[in-house]
PDB file of C-alpha atoms in Angstrom:
ATOM      1  CA  MET A   1     -29.945-113.088 -55.562  1.00 92.00           C
ATOM      2  CA  ILE A   2     -27.980-112.915 -52.341  1.00 97.00           C
ATOM      3  CA  ILE A   3     -26.992-110.137 -49.963  1.00 98.00           C
ATOM      4  CA  ARG A   4     -23.508-110.633 -48.516  1.00 98.00           C
ATOM      5  CA  LEU A   5     -20.648-108.662 -46.984  1.00 98.00           C
ATOM      6  CA  ALA A   6     -18.708-106.661 -49.566  1.00 98.00           C
ATOM      7  CA  THR A   7     -15.052-107.390 -50.293  1.00 98.00           C
ATOM      8  CA  THR A   8     -12.475-104.888 -51.500  1.00 97.00           C
ATOM      9  CA  ALA A   9     -12.632-106.493 -54.949  1.00 97.00           C
ATOM     10  CA  ASP A  10     -16.366-105.736 -55.134  1.00 98.00           C
ATOM     11  CA  PHE A  11     -15.597-102.039 -55.324  1.00 98.00           C
ATOM     12  CA  ASP A  12     -14.808-102.382 -59.046  1.00 98.00           C
ATOM     13  CA  GLN A  13     -18.518-103.003 -59.538  1.00 98.00           C
ATOM     14  CA  ILE A  14     -19.709-100.704 -56.744  1.00 98.00           C
ATOM     15  CA  TRP A  15     -17.889 -97.658 -58.104  1.00 98.00           C
ATOM     16  CA  PRO A  16     -19.932 -97.254 -61.329  1.00 98.00           C
ATOM     17  CA  ILE A  17     -23.139 -97.394 -59.259  1.00 98.00           C
ATOM     18  CA  PHE A  18     -21.781 -94.951 -56.693  1.00 98.00           C
ATOM     19  CA  HIS A  19     -20.309 -92.649 -59.318  1.00 98.00           C
ATOM     20  CA  SER A  20     -23.485 -92.329 -61.327  1.00 97.00           C
ATOM     21  CA  ILE A  21     -25.580 -91.586 -58.211  1.00 97.00           C
ATOM     22  CA  ALA A  22     -23.090 -89.072 -56.776  1.00 97.00           C
ATOM     23  CA  LYS A  23     -22.664 -87.355 -60.152  1.00 97.00           C
ATOM     24  CA  ALA A  24     -26.418 -86.873 -60.531  1.00 97.00           C
ATOM     25  CA  GLY A  25     -26.423 -84.975 -57.199  1.00 97.00           C
ATOM     26  CA  GLU A  26     -30.109 -85.696 -56.655  1.00 97.00           C
ATOM     27  CA  THR A  27     -30.122 -87.995 -53.665  1.00 97.00           C
ATOM     28  CA  TYR A  28     -26.848 -88.301 -51.748  1.00 96.00           C
ATOM     29  CA  ALA A  29     -24.803 -85.722 -49.862  1.00 96.00           C
ATOM     30  CA  TYR A  30     -21.566 -86.546 -51.640  1.00 97.00           C
ATOM     31  CA  GLU A  31     -19.480 -84.240 -53.782  1.00 97.00           C
ATOM     32  CA  ARG A  32     -20.712 -84.648 -57.346  1.00 96.00           C
ATOM     33  CA  ASP A  33     -17.114 -84.925 -58.610  1.00 97.00           C
ATOM     34  CA  ILE A  34     -16.001 -87.338 -55.879  1.00 98.00           C
ATOM     35  CA  SER A  35     -12.986 -89.467 -56.814  1.00 98.00           C
ATOM     36  CA  GLN A  36     -12.864 -93.251 -56.712  1.00 98.00           C
ATOM     37  CA  PRO A  37     -10.454 -93.355 -53.725  1.00 98.00           C
ATOM     38  CA  GLN A  38     -12.640 -90.906 -51.784  1.00 98.00           C
ATOM     39  CA  ALA A  39     -15.710 -92.997 -52.541  1.00 98.00           C
ATOM     40  CA  PHE A  40     -13.893 -96.152 -51.456  1.00 98.00           C
ATOM     41  CA  GLN A  41     -13.058 -94.479 -48.156  1.00 98.00           C
ATOM     42  CA  LEU A  42     -16.625 -93.294 -47.548  1.00 97.00           C
ATOM     43  CA  TRP A  43     -18.445 -96.444 -48.646  1.00 98.00           C
ATOM     44  CA  MET A  44     -16.024 -99.252 -47.757  1.00 98.00           C
ATOM     45  CA  VAL A  45     -13.747 -98.011 -44.966  1.00 98.00           C
ATOM     46  CA  THR A  46     -15.597 -95.504 -42.760  1.00 97.00           C
ATOM     47  CA  PRO A  47     -18.763 -97.587 -42.256  1.00 98.00           C
ATOM     48  CA  ARG A  48     -18.891-100.446 -39.781  1.00 98.00           C
ATOM     49  CA  GLN A  49     -20.036-102.869 -42.494  1.00 98.00           C
ATOM     50  CA  THR A  50     -20.763-102.756 -46.217  1.00 98.00           C
ATOM     51  CA  TYR A  51     -22.941-105.258 -48.075  1.00 98.00           C
ATOM     52  CA  VAL A  52     -23.663-106.038 -51.711  1.00 98.00           C
ATOM     53  CA  CYS A  53     -26.680-107.551 -53.405  1.00 98.00           C
ATOM     54  CA  GLU A  54     -25.380-109.959 -56.049  1.00 98.00           C
ATOM     55  CA  GLU A  55     -26.909-112.090 -58.790  1.00 97.00           C
ATOM     56  CA  ASN A  56     -24.779-114.326 -61.047  1.00 96.00           C
ATOM     57  CA  GLY A  57     -21.611-112.419 -60.139  1.00 96.00           C
ATOM     58  CA  GLN A  58     -23.262-109.091 -60.952  1.00 97.00           C
ATOM     59  CA  ILE A  59     -23.590-106.506 -58.196  1.00 98.00           C
ATOM     60  CA  LEU A  60     -27.053-104.968 -58.358  1.00 98.00           C
ATOM     61  CA  GLY A  61     -26.990-102.935 -55.182  1.00 98.00           C
ATOM     62  CA  THR A  62     -24.987-102.077 -52.096  1.00 98.00           C
ATOM     63  CA  TYR A  63     -25.465-100.610 -48.652  1.00 98.00           C
ATOM     64  CA  TYR A  64     -23.388 -99.522 -45.683  1.00 98.00           C
ATOM     65  CA  LEU A  65     -24.177 -99.562 -41.996  1.00 98.00           C
ATOM     66  CA  LYS A  66     -22.499 -97.409 -39.370  1.00 98.00           C
ATOM     67  CA  THR A  67     -23.036 -95.973 -35.906  1.00 98.00           C
ATOM     68  CA  ASN A  68     -24.801 -92.648 -36.344  1.00 98.00           C
ATOM     69  CA  HIS A  69     -23.456 -90.874 -33.256  1.00 97.00           C
ATOM     70  CA  ALA A  70     -20.891 -91.961 -30.675  1.00 97.00           C
ATOM     71  CA  GLY A  71     -21.405 -92.291 -26.920  1.00 97.00           C
ATOM     72  CA  PRO A  72     -24.986 -91.467 -25.867  1.00 98.00           C
ATOM     73  CA  GLY A  73     -26.138 -91.934 -29.478  1.00 98.00           C
ATOM     74  CA  SER A  74     -24.337 -95.176 -30.232  1.00 98.00           C
ATOM     75  CA  HIS A  75     -27.453 -97.380 -30.053  1.00 98.00           C
ATOM     76  CA  VAL A  76     -28.704 -95.765 -33.279  1.00 98.00           C
ATOM     77  CA  CYS A  77     -27.232 -96.797 -36.620  1.00 98.00           C
ATOM     78  CA  ASN A  78     -27.318 -95.166 -40.025  1.00 98.00           C
ATOM     79  CA  CYS A  79     -27.490 -96.847 -43.428  1.00 98.00           C
ATOM     80  CA  GLY A  80     -27.233 -95.793 -47.048  1.00 98.00           C
ATOM     81  CA  TYR A  81     -28.464 -97.847 -50.017  1.00 98.00           C
ATOM     82  CA  MET A  82     -27.634 -97.693 -53.715  1.00 98.00           C
ATOM     83  CA  VAL A  83     -29.149 -99.720 -56.559  1.00 98.00           C
ATOM     84  CA  ALA A  84     -27.703 -99.986 -60.075  1.00 97.00           C
ATOM     85  CA  GLU A  85     -29.887 -98.176 -62.578  1.00 96.00           C
ATOM     86  CA  ALA A  86     -30.519-101.332 -64.620  1.00 95.00           C
ATOM     87  CA  ALA A  87     -31.725-103.179 -61.517  1.00 96.00           C
ATOM     88  CA  ARG A  88     -34.282-100.677 -60.256  1.00 93.00           C
ATOM     89  CA  GLY A  89     -37.928-101.622 -59.817  1.00 92.00           C
ATOM     90  CA  ARG A  90     -37.106-105.113 -58.574  1.00 95.00           C
ATOM     91  CA  GLY A  91     -37.457-104.435 -54.860  1.00 96.00           C
ATOM     92  CA  ILE A  92     -33.719-104.500 -54.191  1.00 98.00           C
ATOM     93  CA  ALA A  93     -33.712-101.377 -52.017  1.00 97.00           C
ATOM     94  CA  SER A  94     -36.506-102.874 -49.979  1.00 98.00           C
ATOM     95  CA  ASP A  95     -34.666-106.201 -49.619  1.00 98.00           C
ATOM     96  CA  MET A  96     -31.476-104.425 -48.576  1.00 98.00           C
ATOM     97  CA  CYS A  97     -33.323-102.249 -46.059  1.00 98.00           C
ATOM     98  CA  GLU A  98     -34.950-105.316 -44.451  1.00 98.00           C
ATOM     99  CA  HIS A  99     -31.574-107.051 -44.429  1.00 98.00           C
ATOM    100  CA  SER A 100     -29.879-104.036 -42.830  1.00 98.00           C
ATOM    101  CA  GLN A 101     -32.450-103.916 -40.039  1.00 98.00           C
ATOM    102  CA  GLN A 102     -31.722-107.547 -39.234  1.00 98.00           C
ATOM    103  CA  VAL A 103     -27.968-106.912 -39.278  1.00 98.00           C
ATOM    104  CA  ALA A 104     -28.456-103.836 -37.085  1.00 98.00           C
ATOM    105  CA  LEU A 105     -30.300-105.877 -34.469  1.00 98.00           C
ATOM    106  CA  GLU A 106     -27.604-108.570 -34.559  1.00 97.00           C
ATOM    107  CA  LEU A 107     -24.957-105.899 -34.001  1.00 97.00           C
ATOM    108  CA  GLY A 108     -26.893-104.618 -30.989  1.00 97.00           C
ATOM    109  CA  TYR A 109     -28.405-101.425 -32.385  1.00 98.00           C
ATOM    110  CA  GLN A 110     -31.850-100.393 -31.236  1.00 98.00           C
ATOM    111  CA  ALA A 111     -32.824 -97.852 -33.861  1.00 98.00           C
ATOM    112  CA  MET A 112     -31.957 -96.750 -37.393  1.00 98.00           C
ATOM    113  CA  GLN A 113     -31.831 -93.199 -38.723  1.00 98.00           C
ATOM    114  CA  PHE A 114     -31.549 -91.691 -42.199  1.00 98.00           C
ATOM    115  CA  ASN A 115     -30.100 -88.216 -41.709  1.00 98.00           C
ATOM    116  CA  PHE A 116     -30.538 -86.502 -45.020  1.00 98.00           C
ATOM    117  CA  VAL A 117     -33.164 -87.728 -47.469  1.00 98.00           C
ATOM    118  CA  ALA A 118     -33.946 -85.313 -50.307  1.00 98.00           C
ATOM    119  CA  SER A 119     -37.664 -84.544 -50.091  1.00 98.00           C
ATOM    120  CA  SER A 120     -37.832 -84.859 -53.880  1.00 98.00           C
ATOM    121  CA  ASN A 121     -36.864 -88.528 -53.578  1.00 97.00           C
ATOM    122  CA  GLU A 122     -40.510 -89.504 -53.135  1.00 96.00           C
ATOM    123  CA  GLY A 123     -40.110 -93.144 -54.099  1.00 95.00           C
ATOM    124  CA  ALA A 124     -37.512 -93.680 -51.387  1.00 96.00           C
ATOM    125  CA  VAL A 125     -39.519 -91.787 -48.784  1.00 98.00           C
ATOM    126  CA  ARG A 126     -42.620 -93.878 -49.541  1.00 97.00           C
ATOM    127  CA  LEU A 127     -40.560 -97.069 -49.359  1.00 97.00           C
ATOM    128  CA  TRP A 128     -38.972 -96.217 -46.009  1.00 98.00           C
ATOM    129  CA  GLN A 129     -42.374 -95.321 -44.597  1.00 98.00           C
ATOM    130  CA  LYS A 130     -43.800 -98.636 -45.838  1.00 98.00           C
ATOM    131  CA  LEU A 131     -40.922-100.358 -44.014  1.00 98.00           C
ATOM    132  CA  GLY A 132     -41.827 -98.664 -40.751  1.00 98.00           C
ATOM    133  CA  PHE A 133     -39.721 -95.504 -40.774  1.00 98.00           C
ATOM    134  CA  ALA A 134     -41.291 -92.220 -39.703  1.00 98.00           C
ATOM    135  CA  ILE A 135     -40.407 -88.736 -40.876  1.00 98.00           C
ATOM    136  CA  VAL A 136     -39.120 -87.165 -37.648  1.00 98.00           C
ATOM    137  CA  GLY A 137     -37.512 -84.068 -39.072  1.00 98.00           C
ATOM    138  CA  ARG A 138     -37.677 -81.638 -41.969  1.00 98.00           C
ATOM    139  CA  LEU A 139     -34.627 -79.479 -42.702  1.00 98.00           C
ATOM    140  CA  PRO A 140     -35.797 -76.417 -44.634  1.00 98.00           C
ATOM    141  CA  GLN A 141     -33.928 -75.948 -47.917  1.00 98.00           C
ATOM    142  CA  ALA A 142     -31.038 -78.050 -46.661  1.00 98.00           C
ATOM    143  CA  PHE A 143     -30.638 -79.975 -49.931  1.00 98.00           C
ATOM    144  CA  HIS A 144     -29.373 -78.159 -53.017  1.00 98.00           C
ATOM    145  CA  HIS A 145     -30.902 -80.080 -55.916  1.00 98.00           C
ATOM    146  CA  PRO A 146     -29.277 -79.607 -59.345  1.00 97.00           C
ATOM    147  CA  THR A 147     -32.535 -78.708 -61.089  1.00 97.00           C
ATOM    148  CA  MET A 148     -35.023 -77.918 -58.285  1.00 98.00           C
ATOM    149  CA  GLY A 149     -32.726 -75.622 -56.280  1.00 98.00           C
ATOM    150  CA  TYR A 150     -32.960 -75.550 -52.475  1.00 98.00           C
ATOM    151  CA  ILE A 151     -35.406 -78.185 -51.283  1.00 98.00           C
ATOM    152  CA  ASP A 152     -36.131 -79.647 -47.866  1.00 98.00           C
ATOM    153  CA  ALA A 153     -34.270 -82.669 -46.579  1.00 98.00           C
ATOM    154  CA  LEU A 154     -35.995 -85.200 -44.339  1.00 98.00           C
ATOM    155  CA  VAL A 155     -34.841 -87.173 -41.331  1.00 98.00           C
ATOM    156  CA  LEU A 156     -36.313 -90.672 -41.060  1.00 98.00           C
ATOM    157  CA  TYR A 157     -36.185 -92.899 -38.009  1.00 98.00           C
ATOM    158  CA  LYS A 158     -37.279 -96.326 -36.862  1.00 98.00           C
ATOM    159  CA  TRP A 159     -37.037 -97.985 -33.476  1.00 98.00           C
ATOM    160  CA  LEU A 160     -36.037-101.557 -34.325  1.00 97.00           C
ATOM    161  CA  LYS A 161     -36.421-103.293 -30.998  1.00 80.00           C
ATOM    162  CA  ALA A 162     -39.828-104.423 -29.906  1.00 72.00           C
ATOM    163  CA  GLY A 163     -40.901-103.424 -26.405  1.00 54.00           C
TER     164      GLY A 163
ATOM    165  CA  MET B   1     -13.047 -61.257 -23.398  1.00 92.00           C
ATOM    166  CA  ILE B   2     -12.231 -62.105 -26.992  1.00 97.00           C
ATOM    167  CA  ILE B   3     -13.233 -64.878 -29.365  1.00 98.00           C
ATOM    168  CA  ARG B   4     -10.372 -65.944 -31.637  1.00 98.00           C
ATOM    169  CA  LEU B   5      -9.178 -68.902 -33.713  1.00 98.00           C
ATOM    170  CA  ALA B   6      -7.801 -71.718 -31.576  1.00 98.00           C
ATOM    171  CA  THR B   7      -4.159 -72.773 -31.799  1.00 98.00           C
ATOM    172  CA  THR B   8      -2.779 -76.236 -31.119  1.00 97.00           C
ATOM    173  CA  ALA B   9      -1.335 -74.931 -27.845  1.00 97.00           C
ATOM    174  CA  ASP B  10      -4.840 -73.931 -26.705  1.00 98.00           C
ATOM    175  CA  PHE B  11      -5.812 -77.579 -26.490  1.00 98.00           C
ATOM    176  CA  ASP B  12      -4.066 -77.850 -23.107  1.00 98.00           C
ATOM    177  CA  GLN B  13      -6.845 -75.649 -21.763  1.00 98.00           C
ATOM    178  CA  ILE B  14      -9.588 -76.979 -24.034  1.00 98.00           C
ATOM    179  CA  TRP B  15      -9.087 -80.596 -22.992  1.00 98.00           C
ATOM    180  CA  PRO B  16     -10.222 -80.218 -19.330  1.00 98.00           C
ATOM    181  CA  ILE B  17     -13.421 -78.509 -20.565  1.00 98.00           C
ATOM    182  CA  PHE B  18     -14.006 -81.152 -23.247  1.00 98.00           C
ATOM    183  CA  HIS B  19     -13.138 -84.027 -20.924  1.00 98.00           C
ATOM    184  CA  SER B  20     -15.506 -82.983 -18.183  1.00 97.00           C
ATOM    185  CA  ILE B  21     -18.411 -82.498 -20.639  1.00 97.00           C
ATOM    186  CA  ALA B  22     -17.769 -85.782 -22.487  1.00 97.00           C
ATOM    187  CA  LYS B  23     -17.347 -87.711 -19.220  1.00 97.00           C
ATOM    188  CA  ALA B  24     -20.692 -86.464 -17.909  1.00 97.00           C
ATOM    189  CA  GLY B  25     -22.378 -87.932 -21.021  1.00 97.00           C
ATOM    190  CA  GLU B  26     -25.337 -85.604 -20.680  1.00 97.00           C
ATOM    191  CA  THR B  27     -25.035 -83.368 -23.713  1.00 97.00           C
ATOM    192  CA  TYR B  28     -22.554 -84.462 -26.385  1.00 96.00           C
ATOM    193  CA  ALA B  29     -22.444 -87.584 -28.550  1.00 96.00           C
ATOM    194  CA  TYR B  30     -18.854 -88.415 -27.672  1.00 97.00           C
ATOM    195  CA  GLU B  31     -17.592 -91.541 -25.981  1.00 97.00           C
ATOM    196  CA  ARG B  32     -17.598 -90.836 -22.248  1.00 96.00           C
ATOM    197  CA  ASP B  33     -14.081 -92.292 -21.925  1.00 97.00           C
ATOM    198  CA  ILE B  34     -12.696 -90.492 -24.980  1.00 98.00           C
ATOM    199  CA  SER B  35      -8.911 -90.025 -24.931  1.00 98.00           C
ATOM    200  CA  GLN B  36      -7.111 -86.705 -25.286  1.00 98.00           C
ATOM    201  CA  PRO B  37      -5.742 -87.531 -28.789  1.00 98.00           C
ATOM    202  CA  GLN B  38      -9.200 -88.597 -29.979  1.00 98.00           C
ATOM    203  CA  ALA B  39     -10.691 -85.390 -28.626  1.00 98.00           C
ATOM    204  CA  PHE B  40      -7.973 -83.353 -30.300  1.00 98.00           C
ATOM    205  CA  GLN B  41      -8.828 -85.017 -33.604  1.00 98.00           C
ATOM    206  CA  LEU B  42     -12.571 -84.408 -33.250  1.00 98.00           C
ATOM    207  CA  TRP B  43     -12.422 -80.851 -31.919  1.00 98.00           C
ATOM    208  CA  MET B  44      -9.286 -79.405 -33.538  1.00 98.00           C
ATOM    209  CA  VAL B  45      -8.587 -81.364 -36.730  1.00 98.00           C
ATOM    210  CA  THR B  46     -11.852 -82.627 -38.251  1.00 97.00           C
ATOM    211  CA  PRO B  47     -13.733 -79.302 -38.102  1.00 98.00           C
ATOM    212  CA  ARG B  48     -13.150 -76.553 -40.614  1.00 98.00           C
ATOM    213  CA  GLN B  49     -12.384 -74.043 -37.864  1.00 98.00           C
ATOM    214  CA  THR B  50     -12.142 -74.045 -34.074  1.00 98.00           C
ATOM    215  CA  TYR B  51     -12.409 -70.950 -31.885  1.00 98.00           C
ATOM    216  CA  VAL B  52     -11.799 -70.147 -28.246  1.00 98.00           C
ATOM    217  CA  CYS B  53     -13.282 -67.533 -25.953  1.00 98.00           C
ATOM    218  CA  GLU B  54     -10.434 -66.145 -23.863  1.00 98.00           C
ATOM    219  CA  GLU B  55     -10.093 -63.731 -20.959  1.00 97.00           C
ATOM    220  CA  ASN B  56      -6.712 -62.832 -19.435  1.00 96.00           C
ATOM    221  CA  GLY B  57      -5.078 -65.889 -20.985  1.00 95.00           C
ATOM    222  CA  GLN B  58      -7.787 -68.157 -19.588  1.00 97.00           C
ATOM    223  CA  ILE B  59      -9.939 -70.156 -22.023  1.00 98.00           C
ATOM    224  CA  LEU B  60     -13.556 -69.957 -20.916  1.00 98.00           C
ATOM    225  CA  GLY B  61     -15.206 -71.597 -23.893  1.00 98.00           C
ATOM    226  CA  THR B  62     -14.639 -73.086 -27.310  1.00 98.00           C
ATOM    227  CA  TYR B  63     -16.549 -73.970 -30.433  1.00 98.00           C
ATOM    228  CA  TYR B  64     -15.985 -75.700 -33.748  1.00 98.00           C
ATOM    229  CA  LEU B  65     -17.556 -75.073 -37.139  1.00 98.00           C
ATOM    230  CA  LYS B  66     -17.730 -77.595 -39.963  1.00 98.00           C
ATOM    231  CA  THR B  67     -19.687 -78.418 -43.099  1.00 98.00           C
ATOM    232  CA  ASN B  68     -22.605 -80.601 -42.038  1.00 98.00           C
ATOM    233  CA  HIS B  69     -23.025 -82.597 -45.269  1.00 97.00           C
ATOM    234  CA  ALA B  70     -20.978 -82.644 -48.461  1.00 97.00           C
ATOM    235  CA  GLY B  71     -22.201 -81.898 -51.989  1.00 97.00           C
ATOM    236  CA  PRO B  72     -25.893 -80.938 -52.078  1.00 98.00           C
ATOM    237  CA  GLY B  73     -25.779 -80.229 -48.329  1.00 98.00           C
ATOM    238  CA  SER B  74     -22.578 -78.191 -48.225  1.00 98.00           C
ATOM    239  CA  HIS B  75     -24.283 -74.815 -47.765  1.00 98.00           C
ATOM    240  CA  VAL B  76     -25.298 -75.882 -44.240  1.00 98.00           C
ATOM    241  CA  CYS B  77     -22.749 -75.831 -41.428  1.00 98.00           C
ATOM    242  CA  ASN B  78     -22.729 -77.453 -38.022  1.00 98.00           C
ATOM    243  CA  CYS B  79     -21.269 -76.076 -34.778  1.00 98.00           C
ATOM    244  CA  GLY B  80     -20.646 -77.350 -31.265  1.00 98.00           C
ATOM    245  CA  TYR B  81     -20.033 -75.144 -28.221  1.00 98.00           C
ATOM    246  CA  MET B  82     -18.482 -75.875 -24.830  1.00 98.00           C
ATOM    247  CA  VAL B  83     -18.172 -73.559 -21.849  1.00 98.00           C
ATOM    248  CA  ALA B  84     -15.951 -74.194 -18.810  1.00 97.00           C
ATOM    249  CA  GLU B  85     -18.011 -74.969 -15.739  1.00 96.00           C
ATOM    250  CA  ALA B  86     -16.631 -71.993 -13.795  1.00 95.00           C
ATOM    251  CA  ALA B  87     -17.591 -69.613 -16.612  1.00 96.00           C
ATOM    252  CA  ARG B  88     -21.235 -70.605 -17.058  1.00 93.00           C
ATOM    253  CA  GLY B  89     -24.049 -68.096 -16.652  1.00 92.00           C
ATOM    254  CA  ARG B  90     -22.054 -65.273 -18.247  1.00 95.00           C
ATOM    255  CA  GLY B  91     -23.565 -65.496 -21.725  1.00 96.00           C
ATOM    256  CA  ILE B  92     -20.501 -67.091 -23.286  1.00 98.00           C
ATOM    257  CA  ALA B  93     -22.450 -69.759 -25.197  1.00 97.00           C
ATOM    258  CA  SER B  94     -24.677 -67.019 -26.586  1.00 98.00           C
ATOM    259  CA  ASP B  95     -21.672 -64.872 -27.575  1.00 98.00           C
ATOM    260  CA  MET B  96     -19.987 -67.853 -29.261  1.00 98.00           C
ATOM    261  CA  CYS B  97     -23.185 -68.788 -31.124  1.00 98.00           C
ATOM    262  CA  GLU B  98     -23.588 -65.234 -32.456  1.00 98.00           C
ATOM    263  CA  HIS B  99     -19.914 -65.214 -33.415  1.00 98.00           C
ATOM    264  CA  SER B 100     -20.209 -68.554 -35.192  1.00 98.00           C
ATOM    265  CA  GLN B 101     -23.160 -67.342 -37.257  1.00 98.00           C
ATOM    266  CA  GLN B 102     -21.085 -64.384 -38.431  1.00 98.00           C
ATOM    267  CA  VAL B 103     -18.142 -66.655 -39.273  1.00 98.00           C
ATOM    268  CA  ALA B 104     -20.488 -69.039 -41.090  1.00 98.00           C
ATOM    269  CA  LEU B 105     -21.795 -66.237 -43.300  1.00 98.00           C
ATOM    270  CA  GLU B 106     -18.242 -65.061 -44.025  1.00 97.00           C
ATOM    271  CA  LEU B 107     -17.317 -68.610 -45.061  1.00 97.00           C
ATOM    272  CA  GLY B 108     -20.301 -68.667 -47.428  1.00 97.00           C
ATOM    273  CA  TYR B 109     -22.706 -70.925 -45.514  1.00 98.00           C
ATOM    274  CA  GLN B 110     -26.404 -70.217 -45.710  1.00 98.00           C
ATOM    275  CA  ALA B 111     -27.753 -72.184 -42.790  1.00 98.00           C
ATOM    276  CA  MET B 112     -26.643 -73.774 -39.512  1.00 98.00           C
ATOM    277  CA  GLN B 113     -27.809 -77.064 -38.055  1.00 98.00           C
ATOM    278  CA  PHE B 114     -27.388 -78.745 -34.667  1.00 98.00           C
ATOM    279  CA  ASN B 115     -27.842 -82.459 -35.296  1.00 98.00           C
ATOM    280  CA  PHE B 116     -28.178 -83.994 -31.891  1.00 98.00           C
ATOM    281  CA  VAL B 117     -29.277 -81.860 -28.940  1.00 98.00           C
ATOM    282  CA  ALA B 118     -30.350 -83.823 -25.867  1.00 98.00           C
ATOM    283  CA  SER B 119     -33.949 -82.806 -25.119  1.00 98.00           C
ATOM    284  CA  SER B 120     -33.001 -82.675 -21.416  1.00 98.00           C
ATOM    285  CA  ASN B 121     -30.593 -79.825 -22.176  1.00 97.00           C
ATOM    286  CA  GLU B 122     -33.374 -77.285 -21.756  1.00 96.00           C
ATOM    287  CA  GLY B 123     -31.131 -74.284 -21.160  1.00 95.00           C
ATOM    288  CA  ALA B 124     -29.338 -74.832 -24.443  1.00 96.00           C
ATOM    289  CA  VAL B 125     -32.573 -75.448 -26.359  1.00 98.00           C
ATOM    290  CA  ARG B 126     -34.069 -72.229 -24.973  1.00 97.00           C
ATOM    291  CA  LEU B 127     -30.911 -70.311 -25.850  1.00 97.00           C
ATOM    292  CA  TRP B 128     -30.771 -71.598 -29.439  1.00 98.00           C
ATOM    293  CA  GLN B 129     -34.440 -70.759 -29.902  1.00 98.00           C
ATOM    294  CA  LYS B 130     -33.839 -67.242 -28.553  1.00 98.00           C
ATOM    295  CA  LEU B 131     -31.051 -66.908 -31.132  1.00 98.00           C
ATOM    296  CA  GLY B 132     -33.402 -67.803 -33.968  1.00 98.00           C
ATOM    297  CA  PHE B 133     -33.025 -71.569 -34.275  1.00 98.00           C
ATOM    298  CA  ALA B 134     -36.118 -73.712 -34.723  1.00 98.00           C
ATOM    299  CA  ILE B 135     -36.648 -77.288 -33.591  1.00 98.00           C
ATOM    300  CA  VAL B 136     -37.055 -79.065 -36.934  1.00 98.00           C
ATOM    301  CA  GLY B 137     -36.726 -82.646 -35.781  1.00 98.00           C
ATOM    302  CA  ARG B 138     -37.262 -84.896 -32.777  1.00 98.00           C
ATOM    303  CA  LEU B 139     -35.443 -88.249 -32.702  1.00 98.00           C
ATOM    304  CA  PRO B 140     -37.359 -90.550 -30.367  1.00 98.00           C
ATOM    305  CA  GLN B 141     -35.176 -92.016 -27.612  1.00 98.00           C
ATOM    306  CA  ALA B 142     -32.045 -91.387 -29.661  1.00 98.00           C
ATOM    307  CA  PHE B 143     -30.021 -90.043 -26.716  1.00 98.00           C
ATOM    308  CA  HIS B 144     -29.011 -92.423 -23.932  1.00 98.00           C
ATOM    309  CA  HIS B 145     -28.733 -90.186 -20.874  1.00 98.00           C
ATOM    310  CA  PRO B 146     -26.711 -91.541 -17.928  1.00 97.00           C
ATOM    311  CA  THR B 147     -29.493 -90.977 -15.383  1.00 97.00           C
ATOM    312  CA  MET B 148     -32.669 -90.390 -17.433  1.00 98.00           C
ATOM    313  CA  GLY B 149     -32.228 -93.351 -19.803  1.00 98.00           C
ATOM    314  CA  TYR B 150     -33.381 -93.086 -23.413  1.00 98.00           C
ATOM    315  CA  ILE B 151     -34.591 -89.564 -24.124  1.00 98.00           C
ATOM    316  CA  ASP B 152     -35.395 -87.717 -27.346  1.00 98.00           C
ATOM    317  CA  ALA B 153     -32.735 -85.802 -29.221  1.00 98.00           C
ATOM    318  CA  LEU B 154     -33.619 -82.630 -31.111  1.00 98.00           C
ATOM    319  CA  VAL B 155     -32.477 -81.225 -34.430  1.00 98.00           C
ATOM    320  CA  LEU B 156     -32.211 -77.416 -34.553  1.00 98.00           C
ATOM    321  CA  TYR B 157     -31.843 -75.334 -37.663  1.00 98.00           C
ATOM    322  CA  LYS B 158     -31.511 -71.708 -38.702  1.00 98.00           C
ATOM    323  CA  TRP B 159     -31.389 -70.140 -42.139  1.00 98.00           C
ATOM    324  CA  LEU B 160     -28.702 -67.468 -41.790  1.00 97.00           C
ATOM    325  CA  LYS B 161     -29.065 -65.541 -45.021  1.00 80.00           C
ATOM    326  CA  ALA B 162     -31.755 -62.961 -45.329  1.00 72.00           C
ATOM    327  CA  GLY B 163     -33.956 -63.178 -48.428  1.00 54.00           C
TER     328      GLY B 163
END
């Protein structure tokens, strides 16, 4: 299993993962009926870098990294992670999050922020906390969940640089 | 004094306001050396709507309104307000914020969020709180202030709909 920069060709395998997660509407702030070209733009073009986690030519997961805010906020990056349903429970999100923190430091970022984590996504929240992220914000009823209705969204944050 | 939708021609008067605020680097997460075309894109094109506050043909302030997150977050909008230096202290930010809340409701939004308020911007924070916004997040050292160094940024939030 390796984590490497994504190529345009990888999107053929990324799209089914992305599509299924967006369509469910339970975790990511994307339109549930997002098109493949729109998803390509958001996942592969807008971010600063996009990575895939690959095993025997199969893409099991993917993440992007981008600058969260320009100017006075440009030392803080933002990442998003997706894991193929069949590959869950193998620690791939954790591996990608560790990898992204290393990449962030190499690119000169000092902190990482997740802007909009559905509070119902308890597994993810626990994982990010285990990896050193703190809940620094709670947005009341900011996430419209398809079955739970309006639920809180969380902001998570980690200062990456020691000292 | 009226608040009305901005036209492309208004940007001639908006740009000096925007430029001076961005250049100072004390409040907005824009590049301090942002160009006029980039600013036009960010303030006039990307947002859903942009307004100006005008008196006798003079633009005293401006604000944008946009959807903060797509899909499950699309019922929450985001706004940014700028007031010309010569027009400060006249309640124009307050008037624009009240106006934007009305517009937001008319457009079908249910809440408004400010994502990245420099904690040093105490006047603004007090004003938003007076207008019903709550501090729902604190991002440690997420704002790099030109003289104060790394300071916290705040997330403010208000549910607009009653009931």
